[in-house]
């Protein structure tokens, strides 16, 4: 690695001051599982590394008045071990568990996974399907934006130098929303997604209510599938609807062919994974209802 | 330079290193602990796995500064002067290592797993070792070795528990 300065931020105010002072010459170090690789490959040549990994206040996972807050520095392991997330959103646990291996999940953070902004990020689809928002701190104060607005393109976010991702918020109206995450990679361990899918919907008298479908690794960023959502909205829940939703979703993506898979193969995977994710979300909703009745 | 002080295998160690030094470089080059290996250097192979504050991590993906003030355990910290650690013994008995390059990392991943879970399922063992690549294709015996170690550690903790109870109830 090329030489750089290093400061471990003592608290959020200290981190913000450092980022304000050094602007584009600074890089934020959270888990480091992506950043250190990029530094070794000289993708970035920062003058200074601002290490925020000790800011425990940014790793809390807690319910507040406006919804579930997951701190940007929560590691994938933290998410998998959180009783709140396990109870409310098994889809987020599945997504976290599918990232890398134990070693990378122990270091890697939710915020880092989102900020690195590769199209195949596993944290993206389930959160997008749950209408998550992102809180960003800057010298001008804090702002909240839809998570989708964070994603601009491959490895490109809308954050500016001096910005710090604080947390991800799942709005309170979605706290009980059945959701699922599906991923297909070439291996079970340490594999990037060829396609990953997030799905969520409420059930209203046997019909889909507020259906959300998000697709990863098949467009420049993680995307929603609005045509598929429109097809499902208000429709009677059935295996046939799951399958048709998969077929429509496959037409909404723009997958590329690369050494991992062809575009055609990825489109086929979208159809299958959307169908599976919808079925899994339904199974979860049914199980939860039985629990409530019992 | 970045000044770091940490506990490595129970001993306080300090160094002053350039900020771009990784934990792996610090361990190998400054502390002469060459058990953790440099394999891929990008977090894929797990040969550099060490335990930091109870969690298995890739030492190649941590800056030395990030480990300042923390508890680091490396393969050198497993055995005592007289005894191999139970995990090391079961790996030896099973013939779970061939060339051995991946061994220190695999053993630390196994140790981190068994510290949290003394009765892991085969799937949980596979998951715990999925970040450690062995190119001698020796996973089956490794999994058996971890299962054996788990069983022995369970028996060990049961006998300690019984022993402690006896002491408490003794007049």
PDB file of C-alpha atoms in Angstrom, chain A residues 38-274:
ATOM      1  CA  UNK A  38      -8.755  -1.093  -3.015  1.00  0.00           C
ATOM      2  CA  UNK A  39      -5.806   0.586  -1.296  1.00  0.00           C
ATOM      3  CA  UNK A  40      -3.574  -2.393  -2.075  1.00  0.00           C
ATOM      4  CA  UNK A  41      -4.648  -2.178  -5.730  1.00  0.00           C
ATOM      5  CA  UNK A  42      -4.163   1.619  -5.654  1.00  0.00           C
ATOM      6  CA  UNK A  43      -7.781   2.243  -6.717  1.00  0.00           C
ATOM      7  CA  UNK A  44      -7.694   5.144  -4.264  1.00  0.00           C
ATOM      8  CA  UNK A  45      -4.677   7.111  -3.122  1.00  0.00           C
ATOM      9  CA  UNK A  46      -5.951   9.030  -0.107  1.00  0.00           C
ATOM     10  CA  UNK A  47      -3.718  11.333   1.900  1.00  0.00           C
ATOM     11  CA  UNK A  48      -5.444  10.324   5.070  1.00  0.00           C
ATOM     12  CA  UNK A  49      -7.522   7.444   6.364  1.00  0.00           C
ATOM     13  CA  UNK A  50     -10.190   8.398   8.868  1.00  0.00           C
ATOM     14  CA  UNK A  51     -10.835   5.244  10.880  1.00  0.00           C
ATOM     15  CA  UNK A  52     -14.404   5.322  12.191  1.00  0.00           C
ATOM     16  CA  UNK A  53     -14.484   1.644  13.177  1.00  0.00           C
ATOM     17  CA  UNK A  54     -14.402   2.408  16.903  1.00  0.00           C
ATOM     18  CA  UNK A  55     -17.484   4.627  16.869  1.00  0.00           C
ATOM     19  CA  UNK A  56     -19.733   2.153  18.636  1.00  0.00           C
ATOM     20  CA  UNK A  57     -22.600   4.662  18.641  1.00  0.00           C
ATOM     21  CA  UNK A  58     -22.816   4.066  14.887  1.00  0.00           C
ATOM     22  CA  UNK A  59     -23.220   0.303  15.262  1.00  0.00           C
ATOM     23  CA  UNK A  60     -26.414   0.211  17.330  1.00  0.00           C
ATOM     24  CA  UNK A  61     -29.424  -1.702  16.085  1.00  0.00           C
ATOM     25  CA  UNK A  62     -32.583  -0.381  17.747  1.00  0.00           C
ATOM     26  CA  UNK A  63     -36.230   0.488  17.256  1.00  0.00           C
ATOM     27  CA  UNK A  64     -37.058   4.205  17.455  1.00  0.00           C
ATOM     28  CA  UNK A  65     -40.296   6.136  16.880  1.00  0.00           C
ATOM     29  CA  UNK A  66     -39.746   6.277  13.131  1.00  0.00           C
ATOM     30  CA  UNK A  67     -38.702   2.665  12.603  1.00  0.00           C
ATOM     31  CA  UNK A  68     -35.793   0.243  12.869  1.00  0.00           C
ATOM     32  CA  UNK A  69     -32.377   1.922  12.859  1.00  0.00           C
ATOM     33  CA  UNK A  70     -29.364  -0.129  11.860  1.00  0.00           C
ATOM     34  CA  UNK A  71     -26.136   1.765  12.460  1.00  0.00           C
ATOM     35  CA  UNK A  72     -23.887   2.047   9.411  1.00  0.00           C
ATOM     36  CA  UNK A  73     -21.081   0.408  11.396  1.00  0.00           C
ATOM     37  CA  UNK A  74     -23.118  -2.640  12.391  1.00  0.00           C
ATOM     38  CA  UNK A  75     -21.149  -5.582  11.039  1.00  0.00           C
ATOM     39  CA  UNK A  76     -22.824  -8.356   9.083  1.00  0.00           C
ATOM     40  CA  UNK A  77     -22.226 -10.539  12.153  1.00  0.00           C
ATOM     41  CA  UNK A  78     -23.911  -7.915  14.379  1.00  0.00           C
ATOM     42  CA  UNK A  79     -26.961  -8.042  12.098  1.00  0.00           C
ATOM     43  CA  UNK A  80     -27.040 -11.863  12.155  1.00  0.00           C
ATOM     44  CA  UNK A  81     -26.809 -11.841  15.963  1.00  0.00           C
ATOM     45  CA  UNK A  82     -29.347  -9.082  16.592  1.00  0.00           C
ATOM     46  CA  UNK A  83     -32.483 -10.485  18.274  1.00  0.00           C
ATOM     47  CA  UNK A  84     -34.483  -7.559  16.831  1.00  0.00           C
ATOM     48  CA  UNK A  85     -33.417  -8.234  13.244  1.00  0.00           C
ATOM     49  CA  UNK A  86     -33.739 -12.020  13.656  1.00  0.00           C
ATOM     50  CA  UNK A  87     -37.267 -11.648  14.963  1.00  0.00           C
ATOM     51  CA  UNK A  88     -38.480  -8.992  12.581  1.00  0.00           C
ATOM     52  CA  UNK A  89     -36.508  -9.377   9.370  1.00  0.00           C
ATOM     53  CA  UNK A  90     -35.017 -12.821   8.744  1.00  0.00           C
ATOM     54  CA  UNK A  91     -34.497 -11.581   5.172  1.00  0.00           C
ATOM     55  CA  UNK A  92     -31.805  -9.183   6.421  1.00  0.00           C
ATOM     56  CA  UNK A  93     -30.165 -12.014   8.374  1.00  0.00           C
ATOM     57  CA  UNK A  94     -30.102 -14.171   5.248  1.00  0.00           C
ATOM     58  CA  UNK A  95     -28.601 -11.324   3.243  1.00  0.00           C
ATOM     59  CA  UNK A  96     -25.924 -10.665   5.880  1.00  0.00           C
ATOM     60  CA  UNK A  97     -25.131 -14.382   6.155  1.00  0.00           C
ATOM     61  CA  UNK A  98     -24.647 -14.656   2.386  1.00  0.00           C
ATOM     62  CA  UNK A  99     -21.848 -12.069   2.385  1.00  0.00           C
ATOM     63  CA  UNK A 100     -18.248 -13.361   2.189  1.00  0.00           C
ATOM     64  CA  UNK A 101     -17.201 -15.679   5.014  1.00  0.00           C
ATOM     65  CA  UNK A 102     -17.068 -15.408   8.805  1.00  0.00           C
ATOM     66  CA  UNK A 103     -13.867 -13.346   8.755  1.00  0.00           C
ATOM     67  CA  UNK A 104     -15.261 -10.740   6.356  1.00  0.00           C
ATOM     68  CA  UNK A 105     -18.651 -10.668   8.109  1.00  0.00           C
ATOM     69  CA  UNK A 106     -16.924  -9.971  11.441  1.00  0.00           C
ATOM     70  CA  UNK A 107     -15.149  -6.920  10.017  1.00  0.00           C
ATOM     71  CA  UNK A 108     -17.378  -5.774   7.159  1.00  0.00           C
ATOM     72  CA  UNK A 109     -20.148  -3.294   7.925  1.00  0.00           C
ATOM     73  CA  UNK A 110     -23.602  -2.678   6.503  1.00  0.00           C
ATOM     74  CA  UNK A 111     -22.638   0.895   5.631  1.00  0.00           C
ATOM     75  CA  UNK A 112     -19.469  -0.239   3.913  1.00  0.00           C
ATOM     76  CA  UNK A 113     -21.326  -2.825   1.842  1.00  0.00           C
ATOM     77  CA  UNK A 114     -23.802  -0.157   0.669  1.00  0.00           C
ATOM     78  CA  UNK A 115     -21.187   2.562   0.074  1.00  0.00           C
ATOM     79  CA  UNK A 116     -18.923   0.309  -1.969  1.00  0.00           C
ATOM     80  CA  UNK A 117     -21.975   0.183  -4.228  1.00  0.00           C
ATOM     81  CA  UNK A 118     -21.173  -2.809  -6.384  1.00  0.00           C
ATOM     82  CA  UNK A 119     -24.257  -3.998  -8.299  1.00  0.00           C
ATOM     83  CA  UNK A 120     -24.052  -7.427  -6.623  1.00  0.00           C
ATOM     84  CA  UNK A 121     -24.088  -6.102  -3.032  1.00  0.00           C
ATOM     85  CA  UNK A 122     -26.108  -8.471  -0.884  1.00  0.00           C
ATOM     86  CA  UNK A 123     -27.262  -5.829   1.612  1.00  0.00           C
ATOM     87  CA  UNK A 124     -29.148  -3.854  -1.028  1.00  0.00           C
ATOM     88  CA  UNK A 125     -32.132  -5.838  -2.341  1.00  0.00           C
ATOM     89  CA  UNK A 126     -33.910  -6.719   0.934  1.00  0.00           C
ATOM     90  CA  UNK A 127     -33.441  -3.185   2.282  1.00  0.00           C
ATOM     91  CA  UNK A 128     -34.729  -1.659  -0.942  1.00  0.00           C
ATOM     92  CA  UNK A 129     -37.746  -3.979  -0.811  1.00  0.00           C
ATOM     93  CA  UNK A 130     -38.429  -2.658   2.702  1.00  0.00           C
ATOM     94  CA  UNK A 131     -38.337   1.003   1.561  1.00  0.00           C
ATOM     95  CA  UNK A 132     -35.243   1.699   3.674  1.00  0.00           C
ATOM     96  CA  UNK A 133     -33.876   5.201   4.030  1.00  0.00           C
ATOM     97  CA  UNK A 134     -30.317   6.352   4.704  1.00  0.00           C
ATOM     98  CA  UNK A 135     -29.250   9.000   7.224  1.00  0.00           C
ATOM     99  CA  UNK A 136     -26.183  10.963   6.157  1.00  0.00           C
ATOM    100  CA  UNK A 137     -24.229  13.420   8.306  1.00  0.00           C
ATOM    101  CA  UNK A 138     -22.301  16.340   6.841  1.00  0.00           C
ATOM    102  CA  UNK A 139     -21.058  19.710   8.048  1.00  0.00           C
ATOM    103  CA  UNK A 140     -24.511  21.073   7.106  1.00  0.00           C
ATOM    104  CA  UNK A 141     -26.235  18.640   9.492  1.00  0.00           C
ATOM    105  CA  UNK A 142     -28.054  15.372   8.996  1.00  0.00           C
ATOM    106  CA  UNK A 143     -30.287  14.462   6.077  1.00  0.00           C
ATOM    107  CA  UNK A 144     -32.473  11.459   5.314  1.00  0.00           C
ATOM    108  CA  UNK A 145     -32.843  10.075   1.787  1.00  0.00           C
ATOM    109  CA  UNK A 146     -34.407   6.990   0.235  1.00  0.00           C
ATOM    110  CA  UNK A 147     -31.729   4.287   0.118  1.00  0.00           C
ATOM    111  CA  UNK A 148     -32.252   4.013  -3.651  1.00  0.00           C
ATOM    112  CA  UNK A 149     -31.005   7.617  -4.000  1.00  0.00           C
ATOM    113  CA  UNK A 150     -27.664   6.581  -2.520  1.00  0.00           C
ATOM    114  CA  UNK A 151     -26.953   4.331  -5.490  1.00  0.00           C
ATOM    115  CA  UNK A 152     -25.746   6.150  -8.617  1.00  0.00           C
ATOM    116  CA  UNK A 153     -23.789   3.530 -10.561  1.00  0.00           C
ATOM    117  CA  UNK A 154     -21.229   0.773 -10.155  1.00  0.00           C
ATOM    118  CA  UNK A 155     -18.995   1.850  -7.241  1.00  0.00           C
ATOM    119  CA  UNK A 156     -20.591   5.291  -7.316  1.00  0.00           C
ATOM    120  CA  UNK A 157     -22.846   6.780  -4.647  1.00  0.00           C
ATOM    121  CA  UNK A 158     -24.448  10.204  -4.299  1.00  0.00           C
ATOM    122  CA  UNK A 159     -22.337  10.943  -1.201  1.00  0.00           C
ATOM    123  CA  UNK A 160     -19.971  13.908  -1.364  1.00  0.00           C
ATOM    124  CA  UNK A 161     -16.590  14.309   0.317  1.00  0.00           C
ATOM    125  CA  UNK A 162     -17.242  15.120   3.971  1.00  0.00           C
ATOM    126  CA  UNK A 163     -20.415  13.006   4.112  1.00  0.00           C
ATOM    127  CA  UNK A 164     -20.694  10.152   6.608  1.00  0.00           C
ATOM    128  CA  UNK A 165     -23.392   7.479   6.381  1.00  0.00           C
ATOM    129  CA  UNK A 166     -24.906   7.258   9.859  1.00  0.00           C
ATOM    130  CA  UNK A 167     -27.612   4.621   9.699  1.00  0.00           C
ATOM    131  CA  UNK A 168     -30.219   2.809   7.667  1.00  0.00           C
ATOM    132  CA  UNK A 169     -33.839   3.173   8.702  1.00  0.00           C
ATOM    133  CA  UNK A 170     -36.668   0.795   7.888  1.00  0.00           C
ATOM    134  CA  UNK A 171     -39.837   2.877   8.295  1.00  0.00           C
ATOM    135  CA  UNK A 172     -42.161   1.917  11.127  1.00  0.00           C
ATOM    136  CA  UNK A 173     -45.075   1.073   8.805  1.00  0.00           C
ATOM    137  CA  UNK A 174     -42.899  -1.778   7.430  1.00  0.00           C
ATOM    138  CA  UNK A 175     -41.818  -3.246  10.752  1.00  0.00           C
ATOM    139  CA  UNK A 176     -44.014  -6.313  10.338  1.00  0.00           C
ATOM    140  CA  UNK A 177     -43.805  -6.579   6.571  1.00  0.00           C
ATOM    141  CA  UNK A 178     -43.105 -10.136   5.416  1.00  0.00           C
ATOM    142  CA  UNK A 179     -39.924 -10.139   3.332  1.00  0.00           C
ATOM    143  CA  UNK A 180     -37.435 -12.552   1.824  1.00  0.00           C
ATOM    144  CA  UNK A 181     -33.981 -12.546   0.269  1.00  0.00           C
ATOM    145  CA  UNK A 182     -32.773 -14.984  -2.372  1.00  0.00           C
ATOM    146  CA  UNK A 183     -29.308 -15.232  -3.876  1.00  0.00           C
ATOM    147  CA  UNK A 184     -27.735 -17.442  -6.465  1.00  0.00           C
ATOM    148  CA  UNK A 185     -23.947 -17.679  -6.659  1.00  0.00           C
ATOM    149  CA  UNK A 186     -21.567 -20.181  -8.166  1.00  0.00           C
ATOM    150  CA  UNK A 187     -20.733 -21.607  -4.747  1.00  0.00           C
ATOM    151  CA  UNK A 188     -22.363 -21.552  -1.316  1.00  0.00           C
ATOM    152  CA  UNK A 189     -19.448 -19.822   0.391  1.00  0.00           C
ATOM    153  CA  UNK A 190     -17.677 -16.592  -0.523  1.00  0.00           C
ATOM    154  CA  UNK A 191     -19.458 -16.153  -3.840  1.00  0.00           C
ATOM    155  CA  UNK A 192     -20.686 -12.952  -5.425  1.00  0.00           C
ATOM    156  CA  UNK A 193     -24.326 -13.053  -6.458  1.00  0.00           C
ATOM    157  CA  UNK A 194     -25.080 -13.820 -10.093  1.00  0.00           C
ATOM    158  CA  UNK A 195     -28.494 -12.497  -9.151  1.00  0.00           C
ATOM    159  CA  UNK A 196     -29.958 -11.551  -5.783  1.00  0.00           C
ATOM    160  CA  UNK A 197     -33.532 -10.596  -5.032  1.00  0.00           C
ATOM    161  CA  UNK A 198     -35.436  -8.910  -2.230  1.00  0.00           C
ATOM    162  CA  UNK A 199     -39.211  -9.210  -1.993  1.00  0.00           C
ATOM    163  CA  UNK A 200     -41.734  -7.829   0.491  1.00  0.00           C
ATOM    164  CA  UNK A 201     -45.503  -7.445   0.601  1.00  0.00           C
ATOM    165  CA  UNK A 202     -48.406  -7.095   2.988  1.00  0.00           C
ATOM    166  CA  UNK A 203     -51.392  -9.394   2.708  1.00  0.00           C
ATOM    167  CA  UNK A 204     -54.824  -7.793   2.467  1.00  0.00           C
ATOM    168  CA  UNK A 205     -57.664 -10.346   2.362  1.00  0.00           C
ATOM    169  CA  UNK A 206     -55.562 -12.746   0.311  1.00  0.00           C
ATOM    170  CA  UNK A 207     -54.301 -10.037  -2.054  1.00  0.00           C
ATOM    171  CA  UNK A 208     -50.869  -8.403  -2.428  1.00  0.00           C
ATOM    172  CA  UNK A 209     -50.653  -5.027  -0.717  1.00  0.00           C
ATOM    173  CA  UNK A 210     -47.698  -2.692  -1.318  1.00  0.00           C
ATOM    174  CA  UNK A 211     -45.579  -5.350  -3.068  1.00  0.00           C
ATOM    175  CA  UNK A 212     -41.900  -4.521  -3.494  1.00  0.00           C
ATOM    176  CA  UNK A 213     -39.374  -6.363  -5.643  1.00  0.00           C
ATOM    177  CA  UNK A 214     -35.680  -5.408  -5.756  1.00  0.00           C
ATOM    178  CA  UNK A 215     -33.046  -6.968  -7.995  1.00  0.00           C
ATOM    179  CA  UNK A 216     -29.268  -7.024  -7.595  1.00  0.00           C
ATOM    180  CA  UNK A 217     -26.368  -7.804  -9.950  1.00  0.00           C
ATOM    181  CA  UNK A 218     -28.529  -7.313 -13.036  1.00  0.00           C
ATOM    182  CA  UNK A 219     -28.236  -3.535 -13.593  1.00  0.00           C
ATOM    183  CA  UNK A 220     -25.637  -0.809 -12.840  1.00  0.00           C
ATOM    184  CA  UNK A 221     -27.055  -0.596  -9.304  1.00  0.00           C
ATOM    185  CA  UNK A 222     -29.543  -2.544  -7.211  1.00  0.00           C
ATOM    186  CA  UNK A 223     -32.929  -1.662  -8.713  1.00  0.00           C
ATOM    187  CA  UNK A 224     -36.621  -1.896  -7.952  1.00  0.00           C
ATOM    188  CA  UNK A 225     -38.876  -3.692 -10.447  1.00  0.00           C
ATOM    189  CA  UNK A 226     -41.838  -1.293 -10.775  1.00  0.00           C
ATOM    190  CA  UNK A 227     -43.677  -3.177 -13.550  1.00  0.00           C
ATOM    191  CA  UNK A 228     -43.600  -6.356 -11.495  1.00  0.00           C
ATOM    192  CA  UNK A 229     -44.802  -4.471  -8.431  1.00  0.00           C
ATOM    193  CA  UNK A 230     -47.626  -2.954 -10.513  1.00  0.00           C
ATOM    194  CA  UNK A 231     -48.632  -6.413 -11.739  1.00  0.00           C
ATOM    195  CA  UNK A 232     -48.774  -7.782  -8.184  1.00  0.00           C
ATOM    196  CA  UNK A 233     -50.463  -4.818  -6.502  1.00  0.00           C
ATOM    197  CA  UNK A 234     -53.997  -5.816  -5.452  1.00  0.00           C
ATOM    198  CA  UNK A 235     -53.773  -9.191  -7.195  1.00  0.00           C
ATOM    199  CA  UNK A 236     -54.812 -12.430  -5.493  1.00  0.00           C
ATOM    200  CA  UNK A 237     -51.803 -14.192  -3.960  1.00  0.00           C
ATOM    201  CA  UNK A 238     -51.120 -17.475  -5.786  1.00  0.00           C
ATOM    202  CA  UNK A 239     -48.221 -19.583  -7.078  1.00  0.00           C
ATOM    203  CA  UNK A 240     -49.246 -18.540 -10.606  1.00  0.00           C
ATOM    204  CA  UNK A 241     -48.867 -14.869  -9.640  1.00  0.00           C
ATOM    205  CA  UNK A 242     -45.397 -15.608  -8.174  1.00  0.00           C
ATOM    206  CA  UNK A 243     -44.314 -17.227 -11.441  1.00  0.00           C
ATOM    207  CA  UNK A 244     -45.736 -14.475 -13.643  1.00  0.00           C
ATOM    208  CA  UNK A 245     -44.059 -11.842 -11.426  1.00  0.00           C
ATOM    209  CA  UNK A 246     -40.755 -13.631 -12.023  1.00  0.00           C
ATOM    210  CA  UNK A 247     -41.272 -13.546 -15.799  1.00  0.00           C
ATOM    211  CA  UNK A 248     -42.093  -9.816 -15.737  1.00  0.00           C
ATOM    212  CA  UNK A 249     -39.143  -9.007 -13.444  1.00  0.00           C
ATOM    213  CA  UNK A 250     -36.792 -10.714 -15.912  1.00  0.00           C
ATOM    214  CA  UNK A 251     -37.822  -8.122 -18.529  1.00  0.00           C
ATOM    215  CA  UNK A 252     -37.118  -5.201 -16.195  1.00  0.00           C
ATOM    216  CA  UNK A 253     -33.404  -5.873 -15.647  1.00  0.00           C
ATOM    217  CA  UNK A 254     -30.428  -5.081 -17.846  1.00  0.00           C
ATOM    218  CA  UNK A 255     -28.008  -7.842 -16.956  1.00  0.00           C
ATOM    219  CA  UNK A 256     -24.584  -8.079 -18.530  1.00  0.00           C
ATOM    220  CA  UNK A 257     -22.679 -11.131 -19.733  1.00  0.00           C
ATOM    221  CA  UNK A 258     -19.364 -11.639 -17.993  1.00  0.00           C
ATOM    222  CA  UNK A 259     -17.098 -14.489 -16.929  1.00  0.00           C
ATOM    223  CA  UNK A 260     -19.514 -15.448 -14.154  1.00  0.00           C
ATOM    224  CA  UNK A 261     -22.666 -15.818 -16.222  1.00  0.00           C
ATOM    225  CA  UNK A 262     -24.380 -14.752 -19.428  1.00  0.00           C
ATOM    226  CA  UNK A 263     -27.126 -12.147 -19.493  1.00  0.00           C
ATOM    227  CA  UNK A 264     -29.634 -14.797 -20.611  1.00  0.00           C
ATOM    228  CA  UNK A 265     -28.735 -17.049 -17.689  1.00  0.00           C
ATOM    229  CA  UNK A 266     -29.116 -14.121 -15.291  1.00  0.00           C
ATOM    230  CA  UNK A 267     -32.563 -13.331 -16.734  1.00  0.00           C
ATOM    231  CA  UNK A 268     -33.624 -16.935 -16.168  1.00  0.00           C
ATOM    232  CA  UNK A 269     -32.317 -16.700 -12.614  1.00  0.00           C
ATOM    233  CA  UNK A 270     -34.341 -13.541 -11.964  1.00  0.00           C
ATOM    234  CA  UNK A 271     -37.559 -15.361 -12.888  1.00  0.00           C
ATOM    235  CA  UNK A 272     -36.748 -18.251 -10.550  1.00  0.00           C
ATOM    236  CA  UNK A 273     -35.465 -16.193  -7.630  1.00  0.00           C
ATOM    237  CA  UNK A 274     -38.363 -13.705  -7.685  1.00  0.00           C
TER     238      UNK A 274
END
